Coordinates of C-alpha atoms and ligand atoms in Angstrom, one line a residue:
M1 CA -106.3 63.1 28.0
I2 CA -105.1 59.5 28.4
I3 CA -107.5 56.7 29.6
V4 CA -105.9 53.5 31.3
A5 CA -108.5 50.3 30.9
R6 CA -109.5 47.7 33.8
K7 CA -107.5 44.6 33.8
G8 CA -109.9 42.6 31.1
I9 CA -112.2 44.9 29.9
T10 CA -114.3 43.4 26.7
A11 CA -113.7 44.7 23.1
E12 CA -117.8 45.6 23.6
Q13 CA -116.5 48.1 26.7
L14 CA -113.9 49.5 24.6
D15 CA -116.0 51.1 21.4
Y16 CA -118.3 52.0 24.2
I17 CA -115.0 54.2 25.9
R18 CA -114.0 55.4 22.3
E19 CA -117.4 56.5 21.4
R20 CA -117.7 58.4 24.4
V21 CA -114.9 60.4 23.7
E22 CA -115.8 60.5 19.8
A23 CA -118.5 62.1 20.4
L24 CA -117.5 65.2 21.7
G25 CA -115.5 65.4 18.5
L26 CA -112.1 63.9 19.7
R27 CA -110.3 61.3 18.2
T28 CA -108.8 57.8 20.1
H29 CA -105.8 55.9 19.2
V30 CA -106.0 52.7 21.6
S31 CA -102.4 50.9 21.8
I32 CA -102.6 47.6 23.0
G33 CA -100.4 46.0 24.9
E34 CA -99.4 42.5 26.7
N35 CA -101.1 44.3 30.5
R36 CA -102.7 47.0 29.4
T37 CA -104.7 48.3 27.1
I38 CA -103.9 52.3 26.2
I39 CA -106.7 55.0 25.2
G40 CA -105.3 58.0 23.8
C41 CA -107.5 61.4 22.8
I42 CA -106.5 63.7 20.4
G43 CA -107.8 67.2 20.3
D44 CA -109.9 69.8 22.8
E45 CA -109.5 67.6 26.0
S46 CA -111.5 70.8 27.7
R47 CA -114.4 69.0 25.9
L48 CA -113.6 66.1 28.1
G49 CA -113.7 68.1 31.7
G50 CA -117.4 67.2 32.7
V51 CA -117.3 63.0 31.6
P52 CA -117.6 61.1 35.0
M53 CA -115.0 59.3 33.0
L54 CA -114.0 56.9 36.4
S55 CA -117.6 55.9 35.8
I56 CA -117.4 54.3 32.4
P57 CA -116.7 50.5 32.4
G58 CA -113.4 49.5 31.5
V59 CA -112.0 52.7 32.8
D60 CA -109.4 52.3 35.5
S61 CA -106.9 56.3 35.3
V62 CA -107.7 58.7 33.4
H63 CA -104.0 61.6 33.5
P64 CA -104.3 64.4 31.6
V65 CA -101.8 65.5 28.9
M66 CA -103.4 68.8 29.5
R67 CA -102.5 72.0 31.8
P68 CA -106.4 72.9 33.5
Y69 CA -104.7 76.7 33.3
K70 CA -103.9 78.2 30.0
L71 CA -103.5 82.1 30.1
A72 CA -101.5 81.4 33.0
A73 CA -99.5 78.8 31.9
R74 CA -95.6 79.3 31.0
D75 CA -96.1 78.4 27.4
F76 CA -98.7 81.8 26.6
A77 CA -96.6 84.5 26.6
A78 CA -92.9 84.6 25.6
D79 CA -89.8 83.5 26.7
R80 CA -90.3 87.0 30.0
T81 CA -91.9 87.5 32.9
T82 CA -95.3 89.3 31.7
R83 CA -94.9 92.8 33.5
V84 CA -97.5 94.2 35.9
P85 CA -97.4 97.8 35.8
V86 CA -98.6 99.7 39.6
G87 CA -99.0 103.3 39.3
D88 CA -96.0 103.5 38.1
R89 CA -93.8 100.7 39.5
T90 CA -93.8 97.7 37.2
F91 CA -93.6 94.0 39.1
G92 CA -92.7 91.9 36.7
G93 CA -89.3 93.8 35.4
E94 CA -85.8 93.8 36.9
A95 CA -87.0 95.7 40.4
C96 CA -87.1 93.1 43.0
L97 CA -90.7 95.5 44.2
V98 CA -91.4 95.4 47.8
A99 CA -94.8 96.7 49.1
A100 CA -94.5 97.9 53.2
G101 CA -96.7 98.8 55.2
P102 CA -99.2 98.3 58.3
C103 CA -102.1 95.2 58.5
S104 CA -104.8 97.7 59.3
V105 CA -105.0 101.4 58.2
E106 CA -105.9 102.7 61.8
N107 CA -105.7 106.2 61.4
E108 CA -103.9 108.4 59.1
G109 CA -101.3 109.3 62.0
M110 CA -100.3 106.0 61.1
M111 CA -100.7 105.3 58.4
A112 CA -98.4 108.6 57.8
V113 CA -96.4 108.1 59.3
T114 CA -95.5 104.7 58.5
G115 CA -96.0 105.7 54.6
R116 CA -93.3 108.3 54.2
S117 CA -90.3 106.4 56.7
V118 CA -91.0 103.1 54.1
A119 CA -90.8 105.7 51.2
G120 CA -87.5 107.2 52.6
F121 CA -86.0 102.8 53.1
G122 CA -86.9 102.5 49.2
A123 CA -90.9 100.7 49.6
A124 CA -92.1 100.5 45.9
L125 CA -96.1 100.5 46.6
L126 CA -97.9 101.5 50.6
R127 CA -99.9 97.9 52.1
G128 CA -102.7 98.3 54.5
G129 CA -106.2 96.3 55.2
A130 CA -109.1 99.5 55.5
F131 CA -111.8 96.1 54.4
K132 CA -109.7 93.1 57.2
P133 CA -110.8 89.5 56.9
R134 CA -110.6 88.4 60.2
T135 CA -110.6 85.2 62.0
S136 CA -113.0 86.4 64.8
P137 CA -116.1 88.2 63.8
Y138 CA -115.7 91.0 67.4
S139 CA -112.2 92.1 66.3
F140 CA -112.1 94.7 64.4
D141 CA -112.6 94.9 60.3
G142 CA -110.9 97.5 59.3
L143 CA -111.4 101.8 58.8
K144 CA -113.7 100.8 54.8
E145 CA -114.4 103.7 52.9
K146 CA -112.5 106.0 55.9
G147 CA -109.1 103.6 55.4
L148 CA -109.3 103.9 52.0
E149 CA -109.9 107.7 51.4
I150 CA -106.5 107.9 54.4
L151 CA -104.1 105.5 51.8
A152 CA -105.9 107.9 49.2
R153 CA -104.2 111.0 51.0
V154 CA -101.1 108.9 52.1
R155 CA -100.2 108.1 48.2
E156 CA -100.0 112.3 47.8
E157 CA -98.3 113.1 50.1
T158 CA -95.6 110.0 49.3
G159 CA -96.6 109.1 45.9
L160 CA -96.3 105.7 47.0
P161 CA -98.7 103.3 45.0
V162 CA -101.6 101.8 47.1
V163 CA -102.4 97.8 47.8
T164 CA -105.9 97.1 50.2
E165 CA -107.4 94.2 50.1
V166 CA -111.0 93.4 48.3
L167 CA -113.5 90.6 50.8
D168 CA -117.0 91.3 48.3
P169 CA -117.1 92.3 45.1
R170 CA -119.7 94.2 46.0
D171 CA -117.3 96.6 47.2
A172 CA -114.7 95.7 44.8
E173 CA -115.9 99.4 42.6
L174 CA -115.8 101.5 44.8
I175 CA -112.5 99.3 46.4
A176 CA -111.1 99.7 43.1
G177 CA -111.4 103.4 42.8
Y178 CA -109.0 104.1 45.7
A179 CA -106.7 101.8 44.7
D180 CA -103.5 100.9 42.9
M181 CA -103.7 97.1 42.9
L182 CA -106.9 94.6 44.6
Q183 CA -105.6 92.5 46.9
I184 CA -107.3 88.9 47.4
G185 CA -106.3 87.4 50.8
T186 CA -106.3 84.2 51.4
R187 CA -108.8 83.2 52.7
N188 CA -111.1 84.4 49.6
M189 CA -108.9 82.9 47.0
Q190 CA -110.9 80.3 45.5
N191 CA -114.1 82.9 45.7
F192 CA -115.2 82.8 42.2
S193 CA -117.7 85.6 42.5
L194 CA -114.6 87.9 43.6
L195 CA -111.9 86.5 41.1
R196 CA -115.0 87.3 38.2
E197 CA -115.5 91.2 39.4
V198 CA -111.4 92.0 39.9
G199 CA -111.0 90.4 36.7
Q200 CA -113.7 92.5 35.0
L201 CA -111.8 95.9 36.1
Q202 CA -109.0 97.0 34.6
R203 CA -107.0 97.1 38.3
P204 CA -104.1 95.0 38.9
V205 CA -104.7 92.0 41.5
L206 CA -102.7 90.7 43.9
L207 CA -104.0 86.8 44.8
K208 CA -102.4 85.7 47.1
R209 CA -102.5 81.3 47.4
G210 CA -105.3 79.7 49.7
M211 CA -103.5 78.8 53.1
S212 CA -104.8 75.1 51.7
A213 CA -104.6 75.5 48.1
T214 CA -102.4 73.9 46.1
L215 CA -100.4 75.9 43.3
K216 CA -102.7 74.9 41.1
D217 CA -105.5 75.3 43.1
L218 CA -103.3 78.8 42.7
L219 CA -103.2 78.8 38.9
L220 CA -106.6 78.3 38.4
A221 CA -107.9 81.2 40.5
A222 CA -105.5 83.4 38.4
E223 CA -107.3 82.0 35.0
Y224 CA -110.5 83.3 37.2
V225 CA -109.7 87.0 36.9
M226 CA -107.0 86.6 33.4
S227 CA -110.5 84.6 31.5
R228 CA -112.9 87.8 32.5
G229 CA -109.6 89.9 30.6
N230 CA -107.7 90.9 33.6
M231 CA -104.6 89.8 32.8
Q232 CA -103.0 92.0 35.4
V233 CA -102.5 89.3 37.8
V234 CA -99.8 89.3 40.9
L235 CA -99.4 86.1 42.3
C236 CA -98.2 85.7 45.9
E237 CA -96.8 83.6 47.8
R238 CA -97.8 83.9 51.9
G239 CA -97.6 80.8 53.3
I240 CA -99.7 77.3 54.0
R241 CA -101.4 75.6 56.7
T242 CA -99.2 71.8 57.6
F243 CA -98.5 70.7 61.1
G244 CA -96.6 71.9 63.8
G245 CA -97.3 75.1 65.4
E246 CA -94.4 76.1 66.1
M247 CA -95.4 79.1 63.0
R248 CA -98.4 81.1 61.8
N249 CA -97.8 78.6 58.8
T250 CA -95.3 76.6 56.6
F251 CA -93.5 79.2 54.0
D252 CA -94.3 77.1 51.1
L253 CA -91.0 78.4 49.8
A254 CA -89.5 76.3 46.6
A255 CA -93.3 77.5 45.4
I256 CA -91.7 80.3 43.9
P257 CA -89.5 78.3 41.8
W258 CA -92.0 75.9 40.8
L259 CA -94.0 79.2 39.5
K260 CA -91.7 80.7 38.1
Q261 CA -91.7 77.9 35.4
E262 CA -95.0 76.9 35.9
T263 CA -96.1 80.6 34.5
H264 CA -95.1 84.2 33.0
L265 CA -96.6 85.7 35.8
P266 CA -95.1 87.7 38.3
V267 CA -95.0 86.3 41.8
I268 CA -93.7 87.4 45.3
A269 CA -93.4 86.6 48.7
D270 CA -95.4 87.4 51.8
P271 CA -92.3 87.0 54.8
S272 CA -94.6 88.7 57.3
H273 CA -97.7 85.8 57.6
A274 CA -95.8 83.1 56.2
G275 CA -94.2 83.1 59.5
G276 CA -96.3 85.4 61.9
R277 CA -93.0 86.4 63.7
R278 CA -91.0 89.4 63.5
D279 CA -87.7 88.1 64.2
L280 CA -88.5 85.7 60.5
V281 CA -89.8 88.5 58.1
A282 CA -85.5 89.3 57.3
P283 CA -84.1 85.2 56.7
L284 CA -87.6 84.3 54.8
S285 CA -87.5 87.7 53.1
F286 CA -84.5 87.0 52.1
A287 CA -84.5 83.4 51.2
A288 CA -87.0 84.3 49.6
V289 CA -85.7 86.9 47.0
A290 CA -82.3 84.6 46.5
A291 CA -84.9 81.4 45.4
G292 CA -86.4 84.5 42.5
A293 CA -89.6 86.3 43.9
D294 CA -90.3 89.6 41.7
G295 CA -91.7 91.6 45.4
L296 CA -92.1 91.4 49.1
I297 CA -95.6 92.0 50.6
V298 CA -94.2 93.2 54.9
E299 CA -96.2 93.6 57.1
V300 CA -95.3 97.4 58.5
H301 CA -95.9 99.6 61.9
P302 CA -94.5 102.6 64.2
D303 CA -95.0 101.3 67.4
P304 CA -96.2 97.3 66.7
E305 CA -96.9 97.1 70.4
T306 CA -100.0 99.2 69.9
A307 CA -101.3 97.0 66.4
M308 CA -105.0 96.3 65.9
S309 CA -103.3 94.1 63.9
D310 CA -101.0 91.1 63.1
G311 CA -98.7 93.0 65.7
D312 CA -96.4 90.5 66.8
Q313 CA -95.5 89.8 62.7
S314 CA -95.2 94.1 62.1
L315 CA -91.0 95.5 61.7
T316 CA -90.7 99.0 63.0
L317 CA -89.9 101.5 60.9
D318 CA -85.7 100.6 61.9
G319 CA -86.6 97.1 61.5
F320 CA -87.6 97.7 58.0
G321 CA -85.2 100.2 57.2
G322 CA -82.5 97.4 58.0
L323 CA -84.5 94.4 55.9
M324 CA -83.8 97.1 53.2
R325 CA -80.2 97.3 53.8
D326 CA -79.4 93.8 54.3
L327 CA -81.9 92.8 51.9
K328 CA -79.5 94.8 48.5
V329 CA -77.4 91.3 48.8
F330 CA -79.8 89.3 48.3
A331 CA -81.4 91.2 45.4
E332 CA -78.4 91.8 43.7
A333 CA -76.7 88.4 43.7
A334 CA -80.6 86.8 42.0
G335 CA -79.8 89.5 39.7
R336 CA -82.2 92.3 40.6
T337 CA -82.3 95.4 41.6
L338 CA -83.7 96.5 45.1
Ligands
PEP1 C1 -102.7 91.0 54.9 O1 -103.1 91.1 53.7 O2 -102.8 91.5 56.3 C2 -104.4 89.8 54.9 C3 -105.3 89.6 55.5 O3 -103.1 88.3 54.2 P1 -103.5 86.6 53.8 O4 -104.5 87.0 52.9 O5 -102.7 86.4 53.4 O6 -103.6 86.5 55.7
MN2 MN1 -101.7 90.6 57.8

């Protein structure tokens, strides 16, 4: 960490700052310039995390030099993307994996039809929420365990591993008993007790970016899971809240290459929640894969008009077939298979 001193700092104030830092086991190096004095702190800067530096007289600003996340940082792993196996598929390998399915598990029939269809079009995983976070407490919030049972039966039939959302730490173990991958949604990205809980389960985690979270916040959320021993984390850019109401969210395309440089974890994109409209799903998918995404998660419904959630952004079954066909060329251009 580098501490920049205020103009006119006194020798006593400078000594005091050095004492505070050195008391925590770090060394200091003072460099007195013409305009400014700078105190370099050498050693484990995380020890300074709890010190309210800006409250110490003479301190003007502080600048961390280390990243606050360690396990999620690119340096932690060899110079490649970490492989995260889910069932018999693997995120972070040569193949770009597409998870597809409805927003909510509504009944067995629609799940079976969707599962068979998306499997036929080359989806790698089946998605579907059994526990749904809804903005209104009066909206349909999922079939719960019955939905999990349906997902497990459709997995049996189609061979597709299942990804489904966990909202509450109290349900995590139950859901892990059925699902191949646990999704943490945008509203829960900083639910720290939930992150700790899934960190203790040996199930891969799909961690979606909080709608108001920075990318550093996202990596620190991943660090919560990883620091509990679960290194199997896949990150997902799903759009953030900005101004303008035309789209449901603003798809942060640059987040994909930025994350790919900053972390060794696989990164996927959710074009359905990003755009919030069926006709935007294909172009956003193409852009994400061209930008280096390791996969996509896409909402698909056999009859979007009757969907119990997110019908307007759900592709039809044929629409999904068209997406997979057209996506191939973008995947190949990015050096991936689909
Ligand atoms: C979902 O995948 O249906 C969902 C609720 O996603 P998000 O958390 O990104 O809104
Ligand atoms: Mn949804």
